[in-house]
Short mmCIF file of C-alpha atoms in Angstrom, two decimals:
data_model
loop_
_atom_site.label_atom_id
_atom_site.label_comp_id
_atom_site.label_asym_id
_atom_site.label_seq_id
_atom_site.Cartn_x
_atom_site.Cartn_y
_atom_site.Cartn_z
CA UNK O 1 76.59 123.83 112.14
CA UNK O 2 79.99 125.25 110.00
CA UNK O 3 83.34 124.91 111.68
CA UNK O 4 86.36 126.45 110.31
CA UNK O 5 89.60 124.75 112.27
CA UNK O 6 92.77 126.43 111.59
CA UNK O 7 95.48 124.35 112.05
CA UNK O 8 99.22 125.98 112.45
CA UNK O 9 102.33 125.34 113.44
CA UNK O 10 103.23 126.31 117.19
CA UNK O 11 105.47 129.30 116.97
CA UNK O 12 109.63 128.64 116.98
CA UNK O 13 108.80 125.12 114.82
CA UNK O 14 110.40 125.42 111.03
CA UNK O 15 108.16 126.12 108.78
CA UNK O 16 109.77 125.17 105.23
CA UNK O 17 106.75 126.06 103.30
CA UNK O 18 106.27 129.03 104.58
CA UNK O 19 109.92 129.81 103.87
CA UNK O 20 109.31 128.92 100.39
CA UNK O 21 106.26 131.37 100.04
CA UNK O 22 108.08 134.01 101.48
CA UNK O 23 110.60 133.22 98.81
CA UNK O 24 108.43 133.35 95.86
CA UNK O 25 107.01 136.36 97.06
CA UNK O 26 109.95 138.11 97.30
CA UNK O 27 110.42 136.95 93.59
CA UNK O 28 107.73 138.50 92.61
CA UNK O 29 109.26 141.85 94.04
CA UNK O 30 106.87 142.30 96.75
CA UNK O 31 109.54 143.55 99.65
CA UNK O 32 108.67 144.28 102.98
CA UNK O 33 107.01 140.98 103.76
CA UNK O 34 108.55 139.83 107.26
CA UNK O 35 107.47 136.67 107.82
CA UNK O 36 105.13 133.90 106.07
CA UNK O 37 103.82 130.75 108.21
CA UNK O 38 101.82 128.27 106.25
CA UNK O 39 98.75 126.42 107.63
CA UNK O 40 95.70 124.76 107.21
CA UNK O 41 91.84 125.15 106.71
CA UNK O 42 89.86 122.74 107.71
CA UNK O 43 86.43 122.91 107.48
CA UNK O 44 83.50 120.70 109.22
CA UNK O 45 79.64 120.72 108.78
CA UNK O 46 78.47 119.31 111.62
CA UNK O 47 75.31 118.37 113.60
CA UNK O 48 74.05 121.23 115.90
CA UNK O 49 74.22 119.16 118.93
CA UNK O 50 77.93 118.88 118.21
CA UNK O 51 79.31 119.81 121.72
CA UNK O 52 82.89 121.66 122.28
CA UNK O 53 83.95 118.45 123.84
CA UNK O 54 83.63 116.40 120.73
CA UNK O 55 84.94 119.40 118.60
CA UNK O 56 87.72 119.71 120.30
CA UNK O 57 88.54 115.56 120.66
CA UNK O 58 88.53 115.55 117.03
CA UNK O 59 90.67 118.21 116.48
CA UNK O 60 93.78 116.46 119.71
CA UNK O 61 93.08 113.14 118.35
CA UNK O 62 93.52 113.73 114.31
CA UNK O 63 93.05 117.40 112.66
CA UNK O 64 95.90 118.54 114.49
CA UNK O 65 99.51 117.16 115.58
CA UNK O 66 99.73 118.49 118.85
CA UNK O 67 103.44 118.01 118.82
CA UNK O 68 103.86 120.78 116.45
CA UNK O 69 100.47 121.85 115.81
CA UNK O 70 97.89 124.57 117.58
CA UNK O 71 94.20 124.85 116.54
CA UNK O 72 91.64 127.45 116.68
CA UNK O 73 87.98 126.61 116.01
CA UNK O 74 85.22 129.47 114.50
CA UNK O 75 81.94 128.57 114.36
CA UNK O 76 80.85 130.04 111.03
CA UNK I 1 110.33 84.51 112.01
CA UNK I 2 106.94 85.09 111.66
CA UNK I 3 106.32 88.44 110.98
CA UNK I 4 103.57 90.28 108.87
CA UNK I 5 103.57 93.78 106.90
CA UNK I 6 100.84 96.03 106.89
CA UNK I 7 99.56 97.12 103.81
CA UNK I 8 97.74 100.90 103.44
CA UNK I 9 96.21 102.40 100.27
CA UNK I 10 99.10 104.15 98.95
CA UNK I 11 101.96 102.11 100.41
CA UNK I 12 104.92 101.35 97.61
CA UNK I 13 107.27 99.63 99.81
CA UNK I 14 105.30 97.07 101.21
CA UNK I 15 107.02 94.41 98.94
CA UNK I 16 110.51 95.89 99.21
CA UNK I 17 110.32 94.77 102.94
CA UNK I 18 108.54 91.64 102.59
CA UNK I 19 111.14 90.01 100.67
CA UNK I 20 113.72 91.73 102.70
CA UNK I 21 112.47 89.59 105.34
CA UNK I 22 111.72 86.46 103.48
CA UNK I 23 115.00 86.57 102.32
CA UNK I 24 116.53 86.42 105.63
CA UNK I 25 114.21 84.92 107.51
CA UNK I 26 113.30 82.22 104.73
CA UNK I 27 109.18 82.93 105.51
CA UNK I 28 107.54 85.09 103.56
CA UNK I 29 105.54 87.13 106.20
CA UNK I 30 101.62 87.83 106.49
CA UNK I 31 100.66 90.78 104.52
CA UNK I 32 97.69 92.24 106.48
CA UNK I 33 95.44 94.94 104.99
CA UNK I 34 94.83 98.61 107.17
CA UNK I 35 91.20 97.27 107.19
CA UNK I 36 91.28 94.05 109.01
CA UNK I 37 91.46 93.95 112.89
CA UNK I 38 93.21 91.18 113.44
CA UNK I 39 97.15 90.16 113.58
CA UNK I 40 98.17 86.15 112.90
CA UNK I 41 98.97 84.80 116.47
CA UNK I 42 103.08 84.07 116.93
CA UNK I 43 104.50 87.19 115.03
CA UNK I 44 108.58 88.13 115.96
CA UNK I 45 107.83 90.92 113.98
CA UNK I 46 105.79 93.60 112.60
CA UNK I 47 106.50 95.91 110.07
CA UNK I 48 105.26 99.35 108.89
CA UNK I 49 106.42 99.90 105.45
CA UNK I 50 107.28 103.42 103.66
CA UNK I 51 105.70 104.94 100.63
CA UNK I 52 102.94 107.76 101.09
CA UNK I 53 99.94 105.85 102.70
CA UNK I 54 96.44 107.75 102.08
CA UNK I 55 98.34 110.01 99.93
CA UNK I 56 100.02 111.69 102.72
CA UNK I 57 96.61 113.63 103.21
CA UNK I 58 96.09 115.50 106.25
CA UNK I 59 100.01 114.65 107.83
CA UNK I 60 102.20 112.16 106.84
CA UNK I 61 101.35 109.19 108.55
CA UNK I 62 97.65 110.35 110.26
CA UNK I 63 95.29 108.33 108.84
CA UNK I 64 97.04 104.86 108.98
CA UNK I 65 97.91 106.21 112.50
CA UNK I 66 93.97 106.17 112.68
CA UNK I 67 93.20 102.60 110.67
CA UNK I 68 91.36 100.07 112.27
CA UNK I 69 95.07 97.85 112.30
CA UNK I 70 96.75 100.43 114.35
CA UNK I 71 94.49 99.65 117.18
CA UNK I 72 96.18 95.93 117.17
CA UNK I 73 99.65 97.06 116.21
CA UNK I 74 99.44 99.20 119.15
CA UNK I 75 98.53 95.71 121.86
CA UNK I 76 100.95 93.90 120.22
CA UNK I 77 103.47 96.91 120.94
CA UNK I 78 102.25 97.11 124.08
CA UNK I 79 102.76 93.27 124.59
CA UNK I 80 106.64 93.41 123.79
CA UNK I 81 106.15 92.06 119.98
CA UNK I 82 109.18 93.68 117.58
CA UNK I 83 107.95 96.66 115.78
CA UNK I 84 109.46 98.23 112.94
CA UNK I 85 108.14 101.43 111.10
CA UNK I 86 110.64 102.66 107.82
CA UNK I 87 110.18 105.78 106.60
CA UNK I 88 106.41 106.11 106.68
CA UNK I 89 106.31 103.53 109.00
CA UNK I 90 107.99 105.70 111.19
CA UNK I 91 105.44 108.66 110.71
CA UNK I 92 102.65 106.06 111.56
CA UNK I 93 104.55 105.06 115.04
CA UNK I 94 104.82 109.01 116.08
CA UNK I 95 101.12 109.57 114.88
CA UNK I 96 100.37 106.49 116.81
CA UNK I 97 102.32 107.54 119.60
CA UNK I 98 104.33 104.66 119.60
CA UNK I 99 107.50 106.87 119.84
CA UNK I 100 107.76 110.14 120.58
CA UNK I 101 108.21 113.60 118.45
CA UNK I 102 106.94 114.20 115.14
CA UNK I 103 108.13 114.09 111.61
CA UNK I 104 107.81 117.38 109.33
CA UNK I 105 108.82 118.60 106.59
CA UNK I 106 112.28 118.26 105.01
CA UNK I 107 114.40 121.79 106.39
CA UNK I 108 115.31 122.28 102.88
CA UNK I 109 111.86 121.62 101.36
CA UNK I 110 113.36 118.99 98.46
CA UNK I 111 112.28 115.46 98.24
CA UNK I 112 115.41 114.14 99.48
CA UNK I 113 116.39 110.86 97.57
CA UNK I 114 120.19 109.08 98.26
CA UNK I 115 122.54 107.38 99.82
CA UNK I 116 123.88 108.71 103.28
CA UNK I 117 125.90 107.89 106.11
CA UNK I 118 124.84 107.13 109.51
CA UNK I 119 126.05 106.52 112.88
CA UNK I 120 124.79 103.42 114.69
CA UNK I 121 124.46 104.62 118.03
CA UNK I 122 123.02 102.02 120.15
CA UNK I 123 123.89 99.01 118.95
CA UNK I 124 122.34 97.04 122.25
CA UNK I 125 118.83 96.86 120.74
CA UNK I 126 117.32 93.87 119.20
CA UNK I 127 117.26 96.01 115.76
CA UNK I 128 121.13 96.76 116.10
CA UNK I 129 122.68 93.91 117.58
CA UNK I 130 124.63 93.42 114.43
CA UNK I 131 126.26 96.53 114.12
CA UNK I 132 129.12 97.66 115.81
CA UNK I 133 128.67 100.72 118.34
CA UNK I 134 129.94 103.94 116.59
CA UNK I 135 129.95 102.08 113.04
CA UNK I 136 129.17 104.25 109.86
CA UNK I 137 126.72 102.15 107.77
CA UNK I 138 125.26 103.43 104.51
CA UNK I 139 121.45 103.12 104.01
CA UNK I 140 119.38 104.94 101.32
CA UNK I 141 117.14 107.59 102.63
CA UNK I 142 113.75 108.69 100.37
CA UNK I 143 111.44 111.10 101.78
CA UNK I 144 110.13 114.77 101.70
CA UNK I 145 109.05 114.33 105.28
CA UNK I 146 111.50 113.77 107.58
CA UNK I 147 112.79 116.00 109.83
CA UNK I 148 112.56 114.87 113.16
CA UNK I 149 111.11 117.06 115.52
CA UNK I 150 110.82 116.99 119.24
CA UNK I 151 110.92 119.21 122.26
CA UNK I 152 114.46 119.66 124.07
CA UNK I 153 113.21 117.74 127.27
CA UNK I 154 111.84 114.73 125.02
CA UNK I 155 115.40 115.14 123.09
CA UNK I 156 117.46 115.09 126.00
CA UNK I 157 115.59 112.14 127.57
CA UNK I 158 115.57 109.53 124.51
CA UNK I 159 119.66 110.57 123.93
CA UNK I 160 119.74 109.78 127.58
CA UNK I 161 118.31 106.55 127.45
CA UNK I 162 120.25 105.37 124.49
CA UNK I 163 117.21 105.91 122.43
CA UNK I 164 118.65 106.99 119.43
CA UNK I 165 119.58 104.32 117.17
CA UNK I 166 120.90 106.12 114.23
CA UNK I 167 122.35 109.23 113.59
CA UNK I 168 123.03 111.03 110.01
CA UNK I 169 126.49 111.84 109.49
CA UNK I 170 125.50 115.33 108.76
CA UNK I 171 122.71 117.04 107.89
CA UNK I 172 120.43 115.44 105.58
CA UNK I 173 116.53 116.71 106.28
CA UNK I 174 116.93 119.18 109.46
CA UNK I 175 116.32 116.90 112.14
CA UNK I 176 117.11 117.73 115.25
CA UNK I 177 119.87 116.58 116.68
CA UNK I 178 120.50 114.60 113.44
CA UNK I 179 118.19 111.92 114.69
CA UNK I 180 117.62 109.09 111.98
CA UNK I 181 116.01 106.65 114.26
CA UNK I 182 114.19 106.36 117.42
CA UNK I 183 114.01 103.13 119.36
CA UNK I 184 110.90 103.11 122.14
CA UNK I 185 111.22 102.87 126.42
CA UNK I 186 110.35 99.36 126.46
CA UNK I 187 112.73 98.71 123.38
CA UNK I 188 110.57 96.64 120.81
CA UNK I 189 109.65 99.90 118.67
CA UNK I 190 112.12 101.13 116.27
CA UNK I 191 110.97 103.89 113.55
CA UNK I 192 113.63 104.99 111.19
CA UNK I 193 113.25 107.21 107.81
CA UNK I 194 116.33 105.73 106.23
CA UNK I 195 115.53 102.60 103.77
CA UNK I 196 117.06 99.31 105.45
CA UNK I 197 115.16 96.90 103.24
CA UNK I 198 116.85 98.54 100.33
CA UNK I 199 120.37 97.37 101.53
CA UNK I 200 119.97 93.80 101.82
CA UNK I 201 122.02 92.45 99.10
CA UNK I 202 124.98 93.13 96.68
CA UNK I 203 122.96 94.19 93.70
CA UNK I 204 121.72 97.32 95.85
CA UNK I 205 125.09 98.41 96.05
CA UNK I 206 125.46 96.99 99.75
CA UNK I 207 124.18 94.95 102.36
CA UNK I 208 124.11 97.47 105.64
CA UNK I 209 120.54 97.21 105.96
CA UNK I 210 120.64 92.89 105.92
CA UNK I 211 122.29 92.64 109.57
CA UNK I 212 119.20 94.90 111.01
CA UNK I 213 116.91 91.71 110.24
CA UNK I 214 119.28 89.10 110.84
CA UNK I 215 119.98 90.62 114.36
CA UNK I 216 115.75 90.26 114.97
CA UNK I 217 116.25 86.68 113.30
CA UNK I 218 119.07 86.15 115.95
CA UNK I 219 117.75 87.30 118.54
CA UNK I 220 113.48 86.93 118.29
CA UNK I 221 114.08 83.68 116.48
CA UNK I 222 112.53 81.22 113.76
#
């Protein structure tokens, strides 16, 4: 089984990154972009019996920071 | 003091605080590798060193957070032993959960890389016993991840309980509240982004980071 985790930073946390992507895009003359938050991709091949307990233990315990992280998993 | 400094794939300032310690202490401490299990019985003190363990993958700080060591470092916390994290050492003890908050990255995105001014502001602990409260000490700060994060609650509880051991003069990374350290409830744990170890003697241009070990000498003792 495919998991895609997206890992991002909870809204109202800095996001220098972002800031800087925003930047460069604005650079590169493309106006009218509001807002850019950077995050992560991770993704997970897994065995089938995986349950949502486990998925979502590894995602509080390492993927994500839950001090300035949220997740969302897909199943692919 | 017996002490030892962990070692993780991609450390570079293991050494830095080894003889910073040796050189105060006068006993070179155990290195022990992320791998083992195991801590030497007896130890006044443990350090985390800086540098970019793992390469920094995932978060600053995760996967040493995660290495089999941690699970040790953590008793020995939890049994009253002196911890010190520097700098990556202080990402592993928030990863850990050794201290609270979290350490992103720098506000202004730039590797930040100099001298800078802080405030001691408890000088009661057992890593500050040497300074003076108030007293502006200059320590060299080198990281691109170190702006201190933390919820306004969790900030207004560790200021309350004289938590904070250091404060930039100014900002330097975007922490909040201008927080360079963070000492732990029970008081053993101190993490701290700004260098100590490379303050120790003349030659570095000072020697503000020398009275944080000789206070644990002083007060943890031979």
């Amino acid at each position: 089984m495919k998991l895609r985790i997206f890992v991002t930073l909870k809204p109202g946390v800095l996001d220098p990154q972002g800031k800087a992507i925003h930047k460069a895009l604005d650079g590169l003359g493309f106006g009218g972009v509001n807002d850019v938050r950077a995050g992560k991709l991770i993704e997970l091949d897994v065995a089938d019996s995986t349950d949502d307990a486990a998925i979502d233990e590894m995602c509080r315990k390492l993927l994500a920071n839950t001090v300035i992280e949220n997740y969302r998993v897909e199943r692919a | 003091m017996k002490s030892a400094v962990i070692v993780f794939p991609g450390s570079n300032c293991d050494r830095d605080l080894a003889v910073a310690i040796r050189d105060v202490s006068g006993i070179a401490p155990t290195m022990v590798w992320h791998g083992d299990t195991e801590l030497p019985d007896g130890l006044g003190l443990i350090a985390l060193p800086g540098g970019f363990s793992y390469g920094d993958y995932l978060r600053s700080g995760a996967m040493a957070a995660r290495s089999p060591i941690l699970r040790a470092v953590i008793d020995a916390a939890e049994r009253g032993v002196p911890v010190l994290g520097v700098c990556n050492g202080f990402q592993v003890l928030t990863e850990a959960g050794l201290l609270p908050g979290a350490l992103m990255r720098n506000a202004g995105i730039d590797f930040v890389c100099r001298d800078v001014s802080l405030t001691v502001e408890n000088a009661q602990s057992i890593f500050t016993s040497r300074y003076a409260q108030g007293e502006k000490i200059t320590v060299p700060v080198a990281h691109h991840d170190g702006n201190y994060f933390a919820d306004d609650a969790t900030l207004d509880r560790i200021e309350g309980e004289g938590r904070v051991a250091f404060r930039y003069d100014g900002q330097v990374n975007g922490s909040a509240r201008n927080i360079a350290g963070v000492i732990n409830a029970s008081g053993n744990v101190l993490g701290m982004m700004p260098h100590p170890e490379r303050r120790i003697e003349a030659a570095h241009g000072g020697t503000d980071g020398r009275r944080l070990f000789e206070g644990l000498l002083e007060l943890v003792g031979a």
